[in-house]
Coordinates of C-alpha atoms in Angstrom, one line a residue:
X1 CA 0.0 0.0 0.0
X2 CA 1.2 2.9 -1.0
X3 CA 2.3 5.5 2.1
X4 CA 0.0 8.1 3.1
X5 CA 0.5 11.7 4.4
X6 CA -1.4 10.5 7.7
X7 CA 1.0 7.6 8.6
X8 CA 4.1 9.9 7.5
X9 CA 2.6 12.3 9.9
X10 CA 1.4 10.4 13.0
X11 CA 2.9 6.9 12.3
X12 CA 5.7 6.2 14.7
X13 CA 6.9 6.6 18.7
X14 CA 8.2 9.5 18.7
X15 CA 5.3 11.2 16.6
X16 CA 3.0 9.2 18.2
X17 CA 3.8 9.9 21.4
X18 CA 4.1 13.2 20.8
X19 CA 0.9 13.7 19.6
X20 CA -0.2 12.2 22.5
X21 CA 0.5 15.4 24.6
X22 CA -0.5 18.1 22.7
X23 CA -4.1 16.1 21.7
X24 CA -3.6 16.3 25.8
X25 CA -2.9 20.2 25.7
X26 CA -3.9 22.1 23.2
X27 CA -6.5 24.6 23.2
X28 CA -7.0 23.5 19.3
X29 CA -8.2 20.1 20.4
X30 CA -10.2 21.2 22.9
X31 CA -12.2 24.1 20.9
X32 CA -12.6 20.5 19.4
X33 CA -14.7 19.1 21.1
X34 CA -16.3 22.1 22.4
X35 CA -17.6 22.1 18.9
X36 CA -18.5 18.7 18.7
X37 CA -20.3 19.0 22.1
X38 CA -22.8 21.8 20.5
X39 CA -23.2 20.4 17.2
X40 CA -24.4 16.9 18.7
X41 CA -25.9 17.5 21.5
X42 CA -29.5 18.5 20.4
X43 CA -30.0 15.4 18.4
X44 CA -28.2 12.9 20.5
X45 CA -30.5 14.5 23.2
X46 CA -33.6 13.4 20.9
X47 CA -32.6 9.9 20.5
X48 CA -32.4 9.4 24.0
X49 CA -35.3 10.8 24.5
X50 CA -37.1 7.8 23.0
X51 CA -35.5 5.6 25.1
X52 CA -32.6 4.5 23.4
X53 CA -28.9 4.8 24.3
X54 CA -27.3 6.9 21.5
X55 CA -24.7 4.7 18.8
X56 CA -21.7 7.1 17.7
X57 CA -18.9 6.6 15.4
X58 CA -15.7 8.1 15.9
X59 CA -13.4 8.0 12.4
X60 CA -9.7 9.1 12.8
X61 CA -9.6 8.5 16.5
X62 CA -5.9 8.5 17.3
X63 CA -5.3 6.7 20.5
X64 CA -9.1 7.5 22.0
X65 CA -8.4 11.3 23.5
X66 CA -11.2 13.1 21.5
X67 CA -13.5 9.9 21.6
X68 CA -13.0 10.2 26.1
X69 CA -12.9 13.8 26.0
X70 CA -16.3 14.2 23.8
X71 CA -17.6 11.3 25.7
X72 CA -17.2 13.0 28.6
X73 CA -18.5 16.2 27.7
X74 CA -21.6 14.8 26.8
X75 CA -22.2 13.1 29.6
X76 CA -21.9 16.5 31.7
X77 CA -24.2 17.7 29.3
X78 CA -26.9 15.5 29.8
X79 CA -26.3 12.1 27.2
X80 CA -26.2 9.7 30.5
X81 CA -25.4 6.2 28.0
X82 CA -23.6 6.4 25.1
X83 CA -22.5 3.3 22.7
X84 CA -18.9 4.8 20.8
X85 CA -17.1 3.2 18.6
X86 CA -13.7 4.5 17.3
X87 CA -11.5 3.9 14.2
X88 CA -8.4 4.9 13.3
X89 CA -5.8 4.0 10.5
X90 CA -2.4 4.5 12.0
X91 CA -1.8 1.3 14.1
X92 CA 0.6 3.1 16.4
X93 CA -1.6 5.2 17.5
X94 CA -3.9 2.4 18.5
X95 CA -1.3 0.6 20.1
X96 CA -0.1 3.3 21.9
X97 CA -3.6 4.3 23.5
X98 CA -4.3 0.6 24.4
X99 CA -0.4 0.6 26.3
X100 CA -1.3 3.7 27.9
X101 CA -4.7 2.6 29.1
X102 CA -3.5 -0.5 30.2
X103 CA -0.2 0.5 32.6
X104 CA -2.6 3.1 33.7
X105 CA 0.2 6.2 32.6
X106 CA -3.4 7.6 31.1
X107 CA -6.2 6.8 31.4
X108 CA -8.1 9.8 29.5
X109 CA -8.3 7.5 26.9
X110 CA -11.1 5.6 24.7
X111 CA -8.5 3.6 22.1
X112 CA -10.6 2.7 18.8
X113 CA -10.9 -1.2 18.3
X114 CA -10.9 -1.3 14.8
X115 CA -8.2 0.0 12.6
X116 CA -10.0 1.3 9.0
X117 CA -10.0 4.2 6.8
X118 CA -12.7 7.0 7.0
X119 CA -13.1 6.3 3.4
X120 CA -13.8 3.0 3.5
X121 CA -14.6 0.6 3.4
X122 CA -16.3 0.4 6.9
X123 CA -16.5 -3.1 8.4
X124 CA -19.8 -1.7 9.7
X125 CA -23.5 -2.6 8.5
X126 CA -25.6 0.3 6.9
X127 CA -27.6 2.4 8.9
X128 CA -25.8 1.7 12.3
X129 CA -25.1 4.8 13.9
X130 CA -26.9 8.1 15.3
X131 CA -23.9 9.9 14.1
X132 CA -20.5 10.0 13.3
X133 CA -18.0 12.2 13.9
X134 CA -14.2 13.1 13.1
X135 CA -11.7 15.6 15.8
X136 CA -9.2 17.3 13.6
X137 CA -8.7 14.6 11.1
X138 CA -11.1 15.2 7.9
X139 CA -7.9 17.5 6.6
X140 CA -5.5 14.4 6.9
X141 CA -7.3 12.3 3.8
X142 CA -5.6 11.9 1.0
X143 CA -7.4 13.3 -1.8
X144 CA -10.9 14.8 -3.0
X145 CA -12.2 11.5 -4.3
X146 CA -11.3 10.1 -0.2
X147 CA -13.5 12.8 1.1
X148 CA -16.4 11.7 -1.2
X149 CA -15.8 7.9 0.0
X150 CA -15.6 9.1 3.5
X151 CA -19.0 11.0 3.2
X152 CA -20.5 8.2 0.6
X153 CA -19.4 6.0 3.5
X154 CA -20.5 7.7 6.7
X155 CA -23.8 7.8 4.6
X156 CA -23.9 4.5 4.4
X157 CA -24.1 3.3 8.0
X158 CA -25.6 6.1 9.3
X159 CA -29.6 5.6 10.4
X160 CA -32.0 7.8 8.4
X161 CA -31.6 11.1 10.1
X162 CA -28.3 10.9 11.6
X163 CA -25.4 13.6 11.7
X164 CA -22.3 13.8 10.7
X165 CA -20.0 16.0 12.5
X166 CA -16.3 17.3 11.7
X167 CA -14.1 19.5 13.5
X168 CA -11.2 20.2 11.4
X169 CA -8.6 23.3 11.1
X170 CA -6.6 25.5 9.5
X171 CA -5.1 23.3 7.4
X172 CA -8.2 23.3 5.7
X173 CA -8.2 26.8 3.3
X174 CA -10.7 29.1 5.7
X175 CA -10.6 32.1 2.9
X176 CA -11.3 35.0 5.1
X177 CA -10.2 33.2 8.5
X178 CA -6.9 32.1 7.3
X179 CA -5.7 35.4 8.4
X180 CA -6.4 34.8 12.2
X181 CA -4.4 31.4 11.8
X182 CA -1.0 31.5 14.1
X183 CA 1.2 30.7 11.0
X184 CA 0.1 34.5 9.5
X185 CA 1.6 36.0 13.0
X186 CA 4.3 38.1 11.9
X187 CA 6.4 36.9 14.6
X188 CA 5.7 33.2 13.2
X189 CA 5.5 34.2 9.5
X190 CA 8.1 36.8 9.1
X191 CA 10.5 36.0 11.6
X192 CA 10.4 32.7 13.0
X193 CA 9.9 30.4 9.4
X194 CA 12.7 32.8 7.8
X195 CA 14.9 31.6 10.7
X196 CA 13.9 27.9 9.8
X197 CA 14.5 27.9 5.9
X198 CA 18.1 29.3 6.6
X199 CA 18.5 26.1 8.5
X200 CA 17.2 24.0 6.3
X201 CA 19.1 25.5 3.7
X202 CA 22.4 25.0 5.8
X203 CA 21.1 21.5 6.0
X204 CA 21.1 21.0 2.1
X205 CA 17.5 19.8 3.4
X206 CA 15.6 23.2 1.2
X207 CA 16.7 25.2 -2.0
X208 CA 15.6 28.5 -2.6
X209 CA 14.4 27.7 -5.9
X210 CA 11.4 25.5 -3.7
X211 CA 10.1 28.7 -2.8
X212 CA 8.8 30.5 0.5
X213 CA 9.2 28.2 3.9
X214 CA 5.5 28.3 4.5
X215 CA 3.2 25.7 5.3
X216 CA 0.9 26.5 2.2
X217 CA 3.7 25.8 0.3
X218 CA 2.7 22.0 -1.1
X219 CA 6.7 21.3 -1.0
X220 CA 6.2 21.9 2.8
X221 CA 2.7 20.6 3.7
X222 CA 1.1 18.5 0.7
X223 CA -2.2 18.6 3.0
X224 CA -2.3 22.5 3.6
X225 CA -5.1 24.3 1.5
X226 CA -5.8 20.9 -0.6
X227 CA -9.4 21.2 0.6
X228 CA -11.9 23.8 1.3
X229 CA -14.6 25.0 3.5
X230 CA -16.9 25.0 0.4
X231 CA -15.7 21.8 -1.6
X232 CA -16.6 19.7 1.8
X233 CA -20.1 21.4 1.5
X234 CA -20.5 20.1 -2.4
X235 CA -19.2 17.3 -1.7
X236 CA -21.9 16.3 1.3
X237 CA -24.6 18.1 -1.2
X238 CA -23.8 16.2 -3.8
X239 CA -24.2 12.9 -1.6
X240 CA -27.3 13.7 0.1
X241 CA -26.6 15.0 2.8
X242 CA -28.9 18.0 3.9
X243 CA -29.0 21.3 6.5
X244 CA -25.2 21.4 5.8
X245 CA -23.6 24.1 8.6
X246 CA -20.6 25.3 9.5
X247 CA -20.1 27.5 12.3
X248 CA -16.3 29.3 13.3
X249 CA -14.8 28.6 16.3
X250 CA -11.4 30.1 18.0
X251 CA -9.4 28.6 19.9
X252 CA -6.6 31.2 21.5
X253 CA -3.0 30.6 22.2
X254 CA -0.8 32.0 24.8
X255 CA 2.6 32.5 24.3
X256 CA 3.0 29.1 26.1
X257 CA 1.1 26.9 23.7
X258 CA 2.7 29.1 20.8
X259 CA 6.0 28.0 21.5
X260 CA 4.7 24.4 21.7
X261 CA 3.4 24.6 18.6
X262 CA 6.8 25.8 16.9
X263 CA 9.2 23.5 18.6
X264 CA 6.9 20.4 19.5
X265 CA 7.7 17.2 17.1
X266 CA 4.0 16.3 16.6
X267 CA 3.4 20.1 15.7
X268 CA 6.2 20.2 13.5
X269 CA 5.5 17.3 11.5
X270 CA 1.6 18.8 11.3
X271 CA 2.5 21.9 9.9
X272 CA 5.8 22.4 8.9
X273 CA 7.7 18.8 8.3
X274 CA 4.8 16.7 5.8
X275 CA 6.5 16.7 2.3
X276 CA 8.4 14.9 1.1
X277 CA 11.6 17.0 1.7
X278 CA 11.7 16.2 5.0
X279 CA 11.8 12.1 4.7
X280 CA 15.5 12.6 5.9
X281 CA 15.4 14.5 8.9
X282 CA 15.5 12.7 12.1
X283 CA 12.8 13.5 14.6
X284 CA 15.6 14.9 16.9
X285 CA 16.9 17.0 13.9
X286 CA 13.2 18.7 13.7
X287 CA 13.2 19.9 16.9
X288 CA 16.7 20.6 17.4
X289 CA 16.5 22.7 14.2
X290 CA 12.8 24.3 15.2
X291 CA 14.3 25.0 18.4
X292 CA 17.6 27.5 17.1
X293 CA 15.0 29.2 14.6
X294 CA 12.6 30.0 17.5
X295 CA 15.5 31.4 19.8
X296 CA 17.0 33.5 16.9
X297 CA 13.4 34.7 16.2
X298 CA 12.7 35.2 20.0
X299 CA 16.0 37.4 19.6
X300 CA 15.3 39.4 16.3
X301 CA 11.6 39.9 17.8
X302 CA 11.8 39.7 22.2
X303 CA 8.3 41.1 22.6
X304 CA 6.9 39.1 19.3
X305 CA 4.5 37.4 21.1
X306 CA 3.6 39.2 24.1
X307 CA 0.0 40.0 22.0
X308 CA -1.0 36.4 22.9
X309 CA -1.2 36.7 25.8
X310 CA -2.4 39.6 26.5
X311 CA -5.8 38.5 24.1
X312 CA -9.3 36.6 25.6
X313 CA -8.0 33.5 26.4
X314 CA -11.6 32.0 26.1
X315 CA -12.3 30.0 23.8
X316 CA -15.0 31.3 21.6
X317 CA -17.2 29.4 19.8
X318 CA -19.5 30.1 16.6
X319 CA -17.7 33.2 16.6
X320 CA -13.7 34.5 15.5
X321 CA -13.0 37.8 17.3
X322 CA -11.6 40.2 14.7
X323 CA -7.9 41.2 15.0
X324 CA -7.5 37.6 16.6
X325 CA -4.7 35.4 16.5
X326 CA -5.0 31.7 17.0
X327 CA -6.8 28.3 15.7
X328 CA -9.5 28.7 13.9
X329 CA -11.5 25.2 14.2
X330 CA -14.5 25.3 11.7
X331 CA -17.5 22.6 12.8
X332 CA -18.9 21.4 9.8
X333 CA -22.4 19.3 10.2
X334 CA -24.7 17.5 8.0
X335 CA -27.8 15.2 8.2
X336 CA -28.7 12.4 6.6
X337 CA -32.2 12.7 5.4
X338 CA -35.1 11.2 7.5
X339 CA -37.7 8.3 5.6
X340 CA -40.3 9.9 4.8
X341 CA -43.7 9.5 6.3
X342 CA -46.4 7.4 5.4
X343 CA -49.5 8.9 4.6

């Protein structure tokens, strides 16, 4: 099988278990499932209603920390049973969440049991599920024609009137929010990734002639700007799907998480280390080079960041405050048309 972008990105111990912290820390992944939490609750609130125990579907799990997290949230909110299942692809990450569960070094975990692809197939049969849903992974698939098997899919073995709910990220193109996206910080975009090509240049790991060191750049991040906002809302038209929504969320950083976010291996390999240039780099060369571009930036620019904290550090949600700098985490739901009634 040929190597995807999501097992180059999260495949591995070092990635994986890096991953496992910041899914841990970051405001990102919880303005998550903050996200999740509003957009499901109203109709997981109806099915229990009629007495049944709501069925969810978790695709792109990871090692179970949104599927716990948004499991817990809903029960605070009022869902007192829930039946989850979770997927995921990458069997590290599966591995690792089981290990973690099971020597008890965390237990904020609900590790999928099957390993699959969001776009199929789905060792599921049709019309299983009161929803399905997907925490920051939708951007990771691999192409256009995955994101129509993944919604042709969840269509599939979701019941007649069931949701489908993804939180996802700047990585996907926000058009007018990209601008309130950390990486357009000028601190981040004119100071810090300057700092980083010259090492990678140094390296012989970048050539000028591969253009700006920015994560829009495919040569950088293949799965930066591939989708849309909009082409997920064709897309889920085109299948079916109906009352498609997205609503904005914002997730602020401090100066804290920022730094994570530029020096962190999991956060690296998200943004900054997914093409193909980077296939050569240790993990400990990523860091170790992340880490002298953000201390010559932090030099060039002391006070650089000193705006993030000093903004809300609420997270804000079906709103982005203007001015803003942060993670913008789009919620994007859909139904699945209900059978009609009988006359």
């Amino acid at each position: 099988m040929i190597e995807k972008v999501a097992i180059r990105v999260f495949g591995g111990d070092p990635a994986t278990e890096n991953y496992q912290a910041i899914a841990k820390l970051s405001k990102g992944y919880q303005t998550s499932i903050a996200g999740l939490n509003v957009a499901l609750l109203p109709s997981l609130k109806s099915v229990q209603n009629t007495g049944i125990a709501p069925k969810l579907l978790e695709v792109g799990g990871g090692s179970g920390r949104s599927g716990w997290a948004l499991r817990e949230v809903l029960k605070t909110n009022g869902i007192k049973e829930i039946n989850l299942v979770g997927t995921e692809p990458v069997l590290d990450q599966i591995k690792q969440g089981k290990q973690m569960v099971a020597d008890k070094t965390d237990v904020e975990l609900f590790p999928p049991l099957v390993q699959a692809w969001a776009e199929g197939p789905l060792p599921f049969p049709e019309k299983q599920f009161d929803a399905i849903f997907g925490s920051q992974m939708i951007h990771w698939l691999e192409s256009e024609q995955a994101v129509s098997n993944h919604f042709l899919e969840a269509f599939r073995v979701l019941k007649h009137g069931g949701k489908l709910t993804h939180a996802t990220s700047g990585i996907v193109d926000l058009g007018q929010y990209n601008v309130n996206h950390f990486t357009r910080h000028p601190f981040v975009l004119n100071t810090y990734l300057p700092f980083l090509k010259e090492e990678l240049i140094k390296e012989g790991y970048w050539k000028n002639n591969m253009g700006d060191f920015v994560p829009w750049n495919p040569s950088v991040n293949p799965a930066y700007y591939k989708f849309t906002l909009n082409k997920f809302e064709e897309l889920l038209k085109t299948i079916g799907f109906m009352n498609i929504k997205t609503s904005q969320n914002m997730a602020p950083l401090d100066k804290k998480e920022i730094e994570m976010r530029l020096t962190n291996l999991a956060f690296l390999n998200m943004h900054f280390f997914a093409g193909s240039f980077a296939e050569k780099i240790t993990p400990e060369k990523r860091v170790r080079l992340a880490k002298k571009a953000y201390e010559s930036a932090l030099k060039t620019m002391p006070d650089g960041l000193d705006n993030f904290d000093t903004q809300p550090q609420d997270i804000f949600l079906g709103q982005i405050p203007e001015g803003s700098f942060g993670e913008p985490v789009p919620v994007i739901t859909a139904d699945k048309p209900s059978l009609p009634t009988l006359e």
